[in-house]
Structures are given as C-alpha cells and as structure tokens.
Amino acid sequence: MNWVVKTLTSTLGRKLIMALTGAFLSLFLVVHLIGNLQLLKDDGGMAFNIYADFMGHNPLIQTVSILNFTFIILHIITSVILTRLNNKARPVSYAYDGKSSAWSSRNMGILGTVILIFLVVHLSNFWGKSKLTTFEAGSYVPYVTYGEATMQNLYDVVAISFQEWWLVALYVVSMIGLAFHLSHGFISMFQTLGLNHSKYNFVIKIVGYEFAILVPAMFAAIPVFMFLNLQGGLLYLFAGIGVLALVVGAMVSNGHKQQLAV
Amino acid sequence: MNLTLKIWRQKNNKEKGKMVTYKVQDISDDMSFLEMMDVLNEELLKKGEEPVAFDHDCREGICGMCSMYINGHPHGPERTTTCQLHMRSFKDGDTITIEPWRAKGFPVVKDLVVDRSAFDRIIQAGGFVSVNTGVSVDANEIPIAKDVASEAMDAATCIGCGACVAACKNASAMLFVSAKISHLGLLPQGKTEKNRRVQRMIAQMDAEEFGACTNTGACAAECPKSISLVNIARMNREYFAAKVASEA
Amino acid sequence: MKLNAKSPEGVLAEKWDKHKFNIKLVNPANKRKYDIIVVGTGLAGASAAASLAELGYNVKSFCFQDSPRRAHSIAAQGGINAAKNYQNDGDSVFRLFYDTIKGGDYRSREANVYRLSQVSVNIIDQCVAQGVPFAREYGGLLDNRSFGGAQVSRTFYAKGQTGQQLLLGAYQALSRQVANGKVKLYPRTEMLELVIKEGKARGIVVRNLITGEIESHSAHAVLLCSGGYGNVFYLSTNAMGSNATASWRAHRKGAFFANPCFTQIHPTCIPVSGSYQSKLTLMSESLRNDGRVWVPKKIEDAEAIRQGKKTPEDIKEEERDYYLERRYPSFGNLVPRDVASRNAKYVCDEGRGVGKTGLAVYLDFRDAILREGRKVVESQLIEYNGSVKEYEKAKGKPYDELIYVEGKKIIEAKYGNLFDMYQRITDDNPYETPMMIYPAVHYTMGGLWVDYNLMTSVEGLYALGEANFSDHGANRLGASALMQGLADGYFVIPYTIGDYLAKIGHADKLDTADEAFKEAETEVKARIEKLLAIKGEKSVDDFHRELGKIMWEYCGMSRNAEGLKYAKGKIQELRKEFWSNVKVTGENDELNQTLEKALRVADFMELGELMIDDALDREESCGGHFREEFQTEEGEALRNDEDYAYVSAWAYKGENQPHELHKEQLTFENVKLTQRSYK
C-alpha cells in the first residue's frame, strides 16, 4: 500500500484529497439543505422535527455523518499542509504583486476559516444542544409529541435562536463566504479530477456558479425568513431562487461568450 | 519619456538584496523593454556603477531566457515575453517595479537573474521519448490525426521561461510540467511510456519544492505562449490513472 | 600544409556508405573509456552529445545559457528540408543535392552535400520518433511546403516554430542521457581556450559564468558546435549571446578558418528603428510567397513618405515599382535571399527607400488579401444565384468590404502569428498598411574548415553545424540550416569520430594537471585581468556597435576593394583603442555580463579583420559575397570558376601577423557549373 501513501502525499495527491472531500461536502450541503428547508413549512415545525429525529437515529445516516466529520477534518488538515508547503515555495514575496487571478481563488484559506468559525457556532447551537444533553439530565431541548412519537423539538430551538439579529447576520455573512468558497471550489474540483474539456466546460461552469450561489442563498434565506417570521416562506424562497438562477445563468453564459471571443 | 525604475539588486545568492531606485530619460516608444534596460546599464557603466544583471538572449520571444517580474506581472503588463514588451506600453512619468522570479525552486543568482535548472531536472526525470538515434521507422509509418498533432504542438510551444511559476501564488510549476506531459502523452510515439513519465516528472517537481496547484489560473493567464489549463487537467488524469492502474 | 578533405573515392551516391564501412570502429565495451567534450547545445551540439552518449561515450556538454534548451537554433522559424518526396513532386536525394550545390553558388564540396541530402530523410524519421509535432494533413500524414523558392515541396515544419521543436527534441534526447549518467551538463559555462598538445586537441578551458572560476576539462576529442559569427555585425538576427569565441580560440590554436566572408543577409527583417536597437528580428521568408515587394518609382514620393507627408496608400499603382517582379519576371518576389537583399539595398541607395530612416522597402499584402478574398466571395456568391445585391443584404456589408474581410481571414490563417509579431514590434497593422522590411545579417556560411569527417585541421577537434564551413557554399538555402545541424550531430559525427578515437586509443588523454592546461588557464586569466585593468572610457557596446557599422558598411551586402582596405584600417584602429580604452566594471569572481561581452567582442574584432581579408582575396562575386567590381552588365553576381573555385582556409600566424591562405580546390564531377539566373 506504499503507493497509496506516496500518491496521496504528493502535491497532486493532496489536491485529489481536497477535491474528493470537497465533492462529498458539496453533496452533504444539498442533503442538509433539503432537510432544513422544511423549517420554512407553515406546519409549526412538525415536518422538520420528524426529519431531524429520523436523521438523528438512523444508523446509516449516523455512519455517513461520521464520514462527513472525518472529511471536514481531512479537508482542513490537507489544506493547512498544502498552504504551508505553498508558502514555503515562495520564501521571498514580491514587492509589487499584480494578481492575475480571482480574489476567491487566491483566498480559499480565509474563506475556509470563515466557514470553520461558522461551523463551530452552528454546531454548538444546534447539533451540540441536541446531542450532548439527555432527557434525564435536564435538556436544553424541549420535547414534543406527534401521535405516538415523542421527540426533541428542534424547530423551537431554531426558531428561538433566529430571533437574535446578530446570529442571523452571522449566518448571512458566513453563507456569502461559503458562496465565494464554492465559486472556486466547485469548478476547481473538476479541474483537479482532470475533467476539463472545451465541450463540457460551459456546463461545469454554469452548474458550478449556480450551485455556488443558490445553495448558500437558500441556506441564508432560512434564518432571514424565520427572523422576519414570514408566512408562506417556501413559496417566496422558490420564487426568489428561480429569479436568481436565471440572473446567474445569464451572467455566466455572457461571460463565457466574451471569453470565447477573446 | 522619463521613467523611475525600482529594481531588485542582489550581489549574489548569499547576500541580501534590496530595491534600488533609478531614473532613465528620453526613452523612445519603439524601444523594447530590454533595450530600455540596456540604456540604463550603459549609463550605470559610464558612471562606474555596476550594471543590472538580467537574463536575455534571443530577444525575439522564443528562447525563454528573459525573466523579469514587471509591475506585478511576469514579463510585464502585456501577454508576451519581456523582450517583446515595448515601451509604448508605459507612459511618461511612470514608476516601474522590476523584480526577479520569486520561487524556492528558482534561487536568485544575481540581481534579476535566477537559476532555473530545476526545469532541466524535471525534463531529465522523464520529459522525453526513449528512442536512440538511428530509428528506421519511416516518419509516415504512424499517421497522427491533424487535431491531435496540433494539440500536442500547442503544448510543445512552452518556452520554459518560468512565468507560470512566477505568476502562481504557490510558485507551482504544474503548467510547465503538464505542457511537456501533454505534448508527449498525446502523440503515439510518447504514449508508450506515459505512465512512467508522469510519475517521475511529478516526483521531481515535488522534490524541487515547487508549490501545489490551487487552480487559480494565474499561470495560464500570464503565460506568454498561451499554454492552457487543459494541460494540467490532462496531467492530473494521467497521474491518477498511472498511480491506480499501472504496474510501472 | 596541404589540405586533405578526405572525400571518399568512388561514385557519389556510394561514397558515404563506403566510407562508413572503411573507417575504424570503437569496440562497444571500450566506448565508455572515451571522454568527449561538446561545446554548444544547439541542434548540432545537443544532437551530437545525445547520440554519442547513447553509443556509450562519456560526454561533457557546455553552454553559456542557463539551459541547453535556450540555444539559438530555437529561433528558426521556417522549416527543415528533407528529400522524402512525400508529395510525389519529383524530389530526390540528387535533386536536394543539386539545389543545395547550385544555391550555394558552387562553392561547397560535392561529397559533403550529397551526404547531407542522403541523411536528410533519416532526420525526419528520427525527429518524429522523438515526438516532434510536425504539421500534418487531415489524413494524419506529414505536411510539406515549398520554401525559399524551391521547385518542390520538401520542407517539414511545425507552425512557425520548427527550430524550437527540433531543438526541444534534441534537448530531450540530451536530457535523457543526463539522467542515464552519460552526459554531464555545464550550463552557464563558456569555453575560453582550446588546449592542444602534440598537435591534438586535448580539452578546453572554461569560465564558470556564475563564480568566475577558470576550469580545465580534458577529453579524447573536442566538438565545437558553437554556431555562427553573425554578431560581428553587432545588429543581426542572432541571439545577443551568440558569439565566435569558441571557434576563434580554436582558430588561434591552429584550426583553419574557411570562407569567413560568406555571410548571409536575410531579406525580410524588421528594419532598424533607432540607435538603441540591440538586435534585428527576422520575419519568415514564407511571407514572400504572398507579399509583393515595392518602393515608390519617384524619389520625391519616397522622400515625402520618409518625412511623414505621404503614406504608402497615397502612392498610386502606376507610381509603385515592384522591382523584383520587374527585374526577375520568372521568379519575381521569390528570388533567392542574396538577390532579394541586394536589390533592396540598391533601391534604398537610389534614395527610394521608405520608413523614417529610408532603409526599408514595402512588403505588401493588399493584393494577396484581395485575391484570396475574391476567391472566397465568388464561391459564396453562387449561393445567392450570383446576385451581388442579395449577397450584400444577407451579409450586411458592401461587396468590396466582404472581399477584404474574407481575404484577411485567409492571410491571417497563414501568417497570423507573424503579423502579430510585426505589429507588436512596430505598432503598425500589416493587414492595413504594407509591412516594412530590410535585409539583416542572418547566417554565416563560413566557419572552421573541416574535412569529410568534420574534423578541423587540428586532430581531435571537430566542428559541427553553423560553426563549420561545410555544406552551404557561398549562400544557404532556406530550411537547410536545421537540416545540416542535425545531420552533423545525429548522423555524421557518431560514425566519423570513432575512426579517430579507435586510432588514438583510450590511453591517449591528458590530465588537467598537465602544463598544457595550466598554460592555457594562465593565458585566459591574463586576458581577463588585462580587460579588467584597462578601466577606460568607452563601453563594450560602443566598440561592438562601431565594429558592426564598419562591417555592415564595407563588408556587408556588397563590397569593393577600396572599401575593404579602408575598413581593415578602421578595425585595426578600433582594436587598438579597445585594448586601451574599454571600460569593464566588476570583478572576475562573480556573474559579470560586461566581462563576458568584452571577451566576445575582442574576438569579434579579430574575426572581422579576417572576414575583410577573405573578401579582398576573393575577386569574384558569388552567393552572399558580392564584389562590386565583379558583376554582369545587368548588375548580377559574376562568378569566376576558373580562379576561385576553392575554399579559402586561413591559418593563424600570430598576434598582428597576416593570416596565411590555404586553398582547397573544389572539383565538380556530378554537376555542371552554370551562372545562376532567376530572370
């Protein structure tokens, strides 16, 4: 298995780790988003609570979630190693640096750190409250009963938290950070995996930017809508996202055309 | 036009360097950037000061020897080599900052001269087709599709100047390495040993302590020969395939 | 000393095979006991070093650049000739041989040129096997083009970067041998002296350009692949670092210098724009396939253009003089390089030159754009039933403009990169206004004298590629330089060197501690110290520029006895001043580019004088050497085969002593000598 270690510790191997873990985390974002959008359903939180209970007790989901945490840690550790090596590769910096690439591409580390800080806050707020307390020992989380099933009323926790304007603001800012992180990361992942072909690059680009903007936008909409206590939130959200998708699509394809013309 | 130049001066690899400011007068629009440097050096020489050392040779944009980092860009503001940059790209009164390529893999020799022998060693690791002189296969024996030949040619256009390394925030050499891997890997003559080649060249690239690629695209944006990022993707593919599937 | 060219006896076509059979071989097991020094890493040097290392010899490879890949062969644009006859247009080894001999104005050796043509086909096979991405046709086979006025299409090319691709092929082969441990590279190292003992070349003394250290290297044989001496003229298409020091130092140690006055002036270069100019840029000769060369008929018009009062577009068709088409109706704009260059000089001398300096002629693509455009537009017109109106409506542009747009596309596809290069340098758009061109020094046919084995008049010292005088006679044909460099390195020297090595045996090698090496080292150090000690007023470039001016003026495109004699005196004066008034700053023990230049220019000045001696001696006009006293009534070159069908090989006789001329008589058994005519 020596070749595996050798491969994964080469510069290209480390890139591969970044890409593959990044790909998994992107997928996680989608699943997480679909679940969380239920917060905006006008049903007093029932759908969300049932979903959360299922996610919290299903053994398969539990396994995947361990994998998820592992990948997050691997993504972070590898990026730290890479960044240190990359900094070493240029011991003396330029007096005048002209910068010929996108800001987000150059600052994935900063964006990643923003996301990491967010993760800590986010996890301690919800995941921690739910997992690290038990009913017997006195819980942070109230309980609710639907028919015969009794479960944690996580919806309440969320709804109360999102009455704090600063927390909502933190979420929005973090999601902007995530959007920039994804705007480089998602497309970059394909390049690292060797998927770069003039016939398909447009598709990768448009999917990449739509993903990078729409997913964080929807995540950000949840605390905002809940803060505003908007009724029929889901409907507004989908309408808004639809418009945003069209705008992003038009901008990307216009940029692509101009690039081709050059 | 009259210009202020801020130039990196460093006596040799051991001593520390610093930026020094010079003035040049009556520079013509039609001069090449290096001819402007000639004018400065001639003046320094006549004043008894030591001229600025810089690498240059063919002065027609093909040998890849010239290597100045001008106002924050390798080879300056235009997408060409330093020798093909002309003073009409600047205007009277400009201040121009001139630095050497900065990378661990390219140590400074003196002033603006750096040592790029790391590139030679990467080629020596596998950037060739293993044939001896005297093959008897006719050149037309193996047809090569026109578009494949032309894609290989595009990659082979690399002049090995190192602007990609200089432009990359990670001082990564992947555009250079991938251009050679693509050139040879695309052609039937080079395919035979592509697994060995890609692994050895990348191992050498890492040993030379160039950084890793983070797909910022600065290398391709600054490359005077328009080498494309497609080559890096191809290299990644070949590398992973070689690692996973090949015996070599 | 009688020069022995060692051309094998027998039928022309069999000479090389017979020779290969007759010469001695080194036993495979013994090859690793021999060391070979190769100076220069261009096409000849890199290919020789790689091939010899593949055979098992230990090779040391030297270049002054930071990497072997930078050698100036890399700048060759056009292509490489080979008698493959892939186009079925009647090419053959004999035709390539004949064209080369004739193109060289019958001043080269038959046996050498025939061998060159023979191995040309192997070169293409070799390069393709190495992965050189030559241009191909849709069927996947190699594409060819006709080049430099040849009647057949035998030129292989890789875009406009053939030299680059061939050099990278050779460089990669060299790199492979470095990895194998058979070649040791010495980049940024310049040869400053040849070491000879008992009449044999034993090694070289070099300067490490980074540390200034003077080092000796010993070997059984020394190969000089150090290129030509075009930079004697200061302005040339050569690289800034291209120099003659290796050849000249060898010459001073006994190697004869042959035909030094044969220099090639390339007709299509970008004209000089100012006194700061450091080098000239070549525009590929292929441009003459479509461009028409002209100047105004009237001197007044030319003057108005020079002063900026008129533009080329202001000159009406009937006021233009397409002088090449007028004087050479059958070849027109495609006359050989020497003829095209000389005629450009004539019209400029008459005062009809254009550009700010008056030293330029137009190369006009207007007619080519319109011709090609018309073809396209007429074929498109059929789709609109021949109705111009409907066509214009559909395309949204007037008919004439459409012709221009379509024509421009065709020209762009052919020469786009050249046009871009031209625009970058001159800031003029050649699609809209004619290009301006003027001749510039490009290649030197002369060089160290070598025999059939490529050995110079010093035993164990070889010269390959542009550094030798061999195959191009008095004028080199387009796309032949790459061919010769690679032929020498890949396919000639690997055989012929064995003959010498087997003869001397591997024990016949000198230790670098030997006094011959020590003496040479002392000599080099003294020369450097002397230069550093002068501390004069004028820069090395000042001297170099002055030398160039003298050479260009009196020993350039056309020469006469009076001018040559005058120039000789001027150079002697200049040389004297150089050694008393040059300013070289810095020290020896560091990277010192001023010192490097000074050492090279010192040698250029001596070589310049020899070029003049040679031009004076050769009282005829042939190829690149045009003596005004010897021309036909129509102003064409007048050869004198009776008295001058020889190679002049000059022997060095000591500091400030006149050179001694040795003549190698050329005999022609397979071609009939004719006056070149392109009328």
mmCIF file of N, CA, C and O in Angstrom, chain C residues 316-355:
data_model
loop_
_atom_site.group_PDB
_atom_site.id
_atom_site.type_symbol
_atom_site.label_atom_id
_atom_site.label_comp_id
_atom_site.label_asym_id
_atom_site.label_seq_id
_atom_site.Cartn_x
_atom_site.Cartn_y
_atom_site.Cartn_z
ATOM 1 N N LYS C 316 -0.023 55.814 -55.984
ATOM 2 C CA LYS C 316 -0.893 55.095 -56.919
ATOM 3 C C LYS C 316 -0.158 53.904 -57.511
ATOM 4 O O LYS C 316 1.059 53.858 -57.555
ATOM 5 N N GLU C 317 -0.962 52.962 -57.986
ATOM 6 C CA GLU C 317 -0.421 51.726 -58.523
ATOM 7 C C GLU C 317 0.693 51.981 -59.537
ATOM 8 O O GLU C 317 1.758 51.378 -59.488
ATOM 9 N N GLU C 318 0.439 52.934 -60.461
ATOM 10 C CA GLU C 318 1.427 53.143 -61.532
ATOM 11 C C GLU C 318 2.670 53.869 -61.021
ATOM 12 O O GLU C 318 3.681 53.940 -61.702
ATOM 13 N N GLU C 319 2.595 54.392 -59.811
ATOM 14 C CA GLU C 319 3.761 55.073 -59.233
ATOM 15 C C GLU C 319 4.608 54.137 -58.376
ATOM 16 O O GLU C 319 5.571 54.548 -57.742
ATOM 17 N N ARG C 320 4.179 52.863 -58.304
ATOM 18 C CA ARG C 320 4.913 51.911 -57.481
ATOM 19 C C ARG C 320 5.861 51.089 -58.349
ATOM 20 O O ARG C 320 5.505 50.699 -59.459
ATOM 21 N N ASP C 321 7.028 50.788 -57.810
ATOM 22 C CA ASP C 321 7.985 49.963 -58.537
ATOM 23 C C ASP C 321 8.122 48.622 -57.828
ATOM 24 O O ASP C 321 8.747 48.519 -56.784
ATOM 25 N N TYR C 322 7.453 47.614 -58.408
ATOM 26 C CA TYR C 322 7.617 46.254 -57.882
ATOM 27 C C TYR C 322 8.905 45.708 -58.487
ATOM 28 O O TYR C 322 8.892 44.940 -59.441
ATOM 29 N N TYR C 323 10.025 46.149 -57.891
ATOM 30 C CA TYR C 323 11.298 45.978 -58.597
ATOM 31 C C TYR C 323 11.735 44.532 -58.766
ATOM 32 O O TYR C 323 12.398 44.190 -59.742
ATOM 33 N N LEU C 324 11.362 43.645 -57.842
ATOM 34 C CA LEU C 324 11.763 42.236 -58.026
ATOM 35 C C LEU C 324 10.985 41.601 -59.169
ATOM 36 O O LEU C 324 11.543 40.875 -59.989
ATOM 37 N N GLU C 325 9.691 41.910 -59.238
ATOM 38 C CA GLU C 325 8.877 41.371 -60.325
ATOM 39 C C GLU C 325 9.331 41.941 -61.662
ATOM 40 O O GLU C 325 9.309 41.256 -62.688
ATOM 41 N N ARG C 326 9.776 43.196 -61.630
ATOM 42 C CA ARG C 326 10.220 43.839 -62.869
ATOM 43 C C ARG C 326 11.535 43.228 -63.357
ATOM 44 O O ARG C 326 11.673 42.884 -64.530
ATOM 45 N N ARG C 327 12.473 43.036 -62.426
ATOM 46 C CA ARG C 327 13.794 42.582 -62.857
ATOM 47 C C ARG C 327 13.882 41.068 -63.041
ATOM 48 O O ARG C 327 14.708 40.572 -63.801
ATOM 49 N N TYR C 328 13.071 40.344 -62.290
ATOM 50 C CA TYR C 328 13.148 38.877 -62.362
ATOM 51 C C TYR C 328 11.769 38.312 -62.649
ATOM 52 O O TYR C 328 11.116 37.734 -61.767
ATOM 53 N N PRO C 329 11.293 38.481 -63.889
ATOM 54 C CA PRO C 329 9.905 38.114 -64.180
ATOM 55 C C PRO C 329 9.574 36.660 -63.833
ATOM 56 O O PRO C 329 8.462 36.377 -63.412
ATOM 57 N N SER C 330 10.504 35.726 -63.967
ATOM 58 C CA SER C 330 10.098 34.338 -63.728
ATOM 59 C C SER C 330 10.095 33.973 -62.240
ATOM 60 O O SER C 330 9.268 33.188 -61.808
ATOM 61 N N PHE C 331 10.979 34.505 -61.444
ATOM 62 C CA PHE C 331 10.980 34.197 -60.014
ATOM 63 C C PHE C 331 10.280 35.278 -59.186
ATOM 64 O O PHE C 331 9.782 35.006 -58.109
ATOM 65 N N GLY C 332 10.260 36.489 -59.698
ATOM 66 C CA GLY C 332 9.565 37.581 -59.020
ATOM 67 C C GLY C 332 10.025 37.777 -57.579
ATOM 68 O O GLY C 332 11.217 37.833 -57.299
ATOM 69 N N ASN C 333 9.045 37.811 -56.684
ATOM 70 C CA ASN C 333 9.357 38.074 -55.282
ATOM 71 C C ASN C 333 10.056 36.898 -54.598
ATOM 72 O O ASN C 333 10.470 37.004 -53.464
ATOM 73 N N LEU C 334 10.146 35.771 -55.307
ATOM 74 C CA LEU C 334 10.707 34.577 -54.685
ATOM 75 C C LEU C 334 12.165 34.317 -55.058
ATOM 76 O O LEU C 334 12.660 33.210 -54.909
ATOM 77 N N VAL C 335 12.863 35.324 -55.525
ATOM 78 C CA VAL C 335 14.284 35.131 -55.845
ATOM 79 C C VAL C 335 15.032 34.761 -54.562
ATOM 80 O O VAL C 335 14.571 35.065 -53.469
ATOM 81 N N PRO C 336 16.189 34.080 -54.699
ATOM 82 C CA PRO C 336 16.934 33.687 -53.503
ATOM 83 C C PRO C 336 17.293 34.882 -52.620
ATOM 84 O O PRO C 336 17.252 36.033 -53.045
ATOM 85 N N ARG C 337 17.657 34.538 -51.398
ATOM 86 C CA ARG C 337 17.874 35.550 -50.370
ATOM 87 C C ARG C 337 18.901 36.607 -50.768
ATOM 88 O O ARG C 337 18.678 37.806 -50.575
ATOM 89 N N ASP C 338 20.027 36.170 -51.317
ATOM 90 C CA ASP C 338 21.080 37.140 -51.616
ATOM 91 C C ASP C 338 20.614 38.149 -52.669
ATOM 92 O O ASP C 338 20.875 39.346 -52.565
ATOM 93 N N VAL C 339 19.869 37.645 -53.673
ATOM 94 C CA VAL C 339 19.405 38.531 -54.739
ATOM 95 C C VAL C 339 18.376 39.532 -54.200
ATOM 96 O O VAL C 339 18.449 40.737 -54.475
ATOM 97 N N ALA C 340 17.461 39.029 -53.396
ATOM 98 C CA ALA C 340 16.425 39.901 -52.840
ATOM 99 C C ALA C 340 17.057 40.977 -51.960
ATOM 100 O O ALA C 340 16.669 42.145 -52.000
ATOM 101 N N SER C 341 18.032 40.575 -51.155
ATOM 102 C CA SER C 341 18.672 41.528 -50.235
ATOM 103 C C SER C 341 19.399 42.616 -51.000
ATOM 104 O O SER C 341 19.274 43.804 -50.710
ATOM 105 N N ARG C 342 20.175 42.191 -51.991
ATOM 106 C CA ARG C 342 20.990 43.148 -52.726
ATOM 107 C C ARG C 342 20.118 44.183 -53.446
ATOM 108 O O ARG C 342 20.420 45.363 -53.453
ATOM 109 N N ASN C 343 19.002 43.704 -53.994
ATOM 110 C CA ASN C 343 18.129 44.631 -54.708
ATOM 111 C C ASN C 343 17.466 45.631 -53.770
ATOM 112 O O ASN C 343 17.226 46.776 -54.142
ATOM 113 N N ALA C 344 17.185 45.198 -52.561
ATOM 114 C CA ALA C 344 16.627 46.138 -51.583
ATOM 115 C C ALA C 344 17.650 47.229 -51.293
ATOM 116 O O ALA C 344 17.319 48.413 -51.174
ATOM 117 N N LYS C 345 18.896 46.824 -51.194
ATOM 118 C CA LYS C 345 19.949 47.801 -50.938
ATOM 119 C C LYS C 345 20.040 48.798 -52.095
ATOM 120 O O LYS C 345 20.142 50.007 -51.879
ATOM 121 N N TYR C 346 19.979 48.270 -53.330
ATOM 122 C CA TYR C 346 20.091 49.159 -54.493
ATOM 123 C C TYR C 346 19.031 50.251 -54.484
ATOM 124 O O TYR C 346 19.330 51.436 -54.645
ATOM 125 N N VAL C 347 17.762 49.828 -54.284
ATOM 126 C CA VAL C 347 16.700 50.840 -54.373
ATOM 127 C C VAL C 347 16.816 51.856 -53.236
ATOM 128 O O VAL C 347 16.511 53.031 -53.407
ATOM 129 N N CYS C 348 17.298 51.395 -52.084
ATOM 130 C CA CYS C 348 17.474 52.338 -50.980
ATOM 131 C C CYS C 348 18.648 53.271 -51.249
ATOM 132 O O CYS C 348 18.591 54.470 -50.940
ATOM 133 N N ASP C 349 19.695 52.718 -51.849
ATOM 134 C CA ASP C 349 20.842 53.567 -52.208
ATOM 135 C C ASP C 349 20.436 54.643 -53.218
ATOM 136 O O ASP C 349 20.971 55.743 -53.227
ATOM 137 N N GLU C 350 19.463 54.281 -54.069
ATOM 138 C CA GLU C 350 18.979 55.262 -55.058
ATOM 139 C C GLU C 350 18.150 56.362 -54.415
ATOM 140 O O GLU C 350 17.730 57.296 -55.073
ATOM 141 N N GLY C 351 17.840 56.204 -53.142
ATOM 142 C CA GLY C 351 17.030 57.209 -52.450
ATOM 143 C C GLY C 351 15.553 56.887 -52.467
ATOM 144 O O GLY C 351 14.723 57.738 -52.175
ATOM 145 N N ARG C 352 15.219 55.672 -52.844
ATOM 146 C CA ARG C 352 13.801 55.330 -52.924
ATOM 147 C C ARG C 352 13.339 54.490 -51.730
ATOM 148 O O ARG C 352 12.243 53.946 -51.727
ATOM 149 N N GLY C 353 14.197 54.394 -50.728
ATOM 150 C CA GLY C 353 13.820 53.633 -49.535
ATOM 151 C C GLY C 353 12.751 54.362 -48.736
ATOM 152 O O GLY C 353 12.604 55.574 -48.831
ATOM 153 N N VAL C 354 11.997 53.598 -47.945
ATOM 154 C CA VAL C 354 10.909 54.183 -47.154
ATOM 155 C C VAL C 354 11.205 54.040 -45.661
ATOM 156 O O VAL C 354 12.287 53.605 -45.280
ATOM 157 N N GLY C 355 10.237 54.400 -44.842
ATOM 158 C CA GLY C 355 10.448 54.365 -43.388
ATOM 159 C C GLY C 355 11.205 55.600 -42.955
ATOM 160 O O GLY C 355 11.734 56.349 -43.773
#
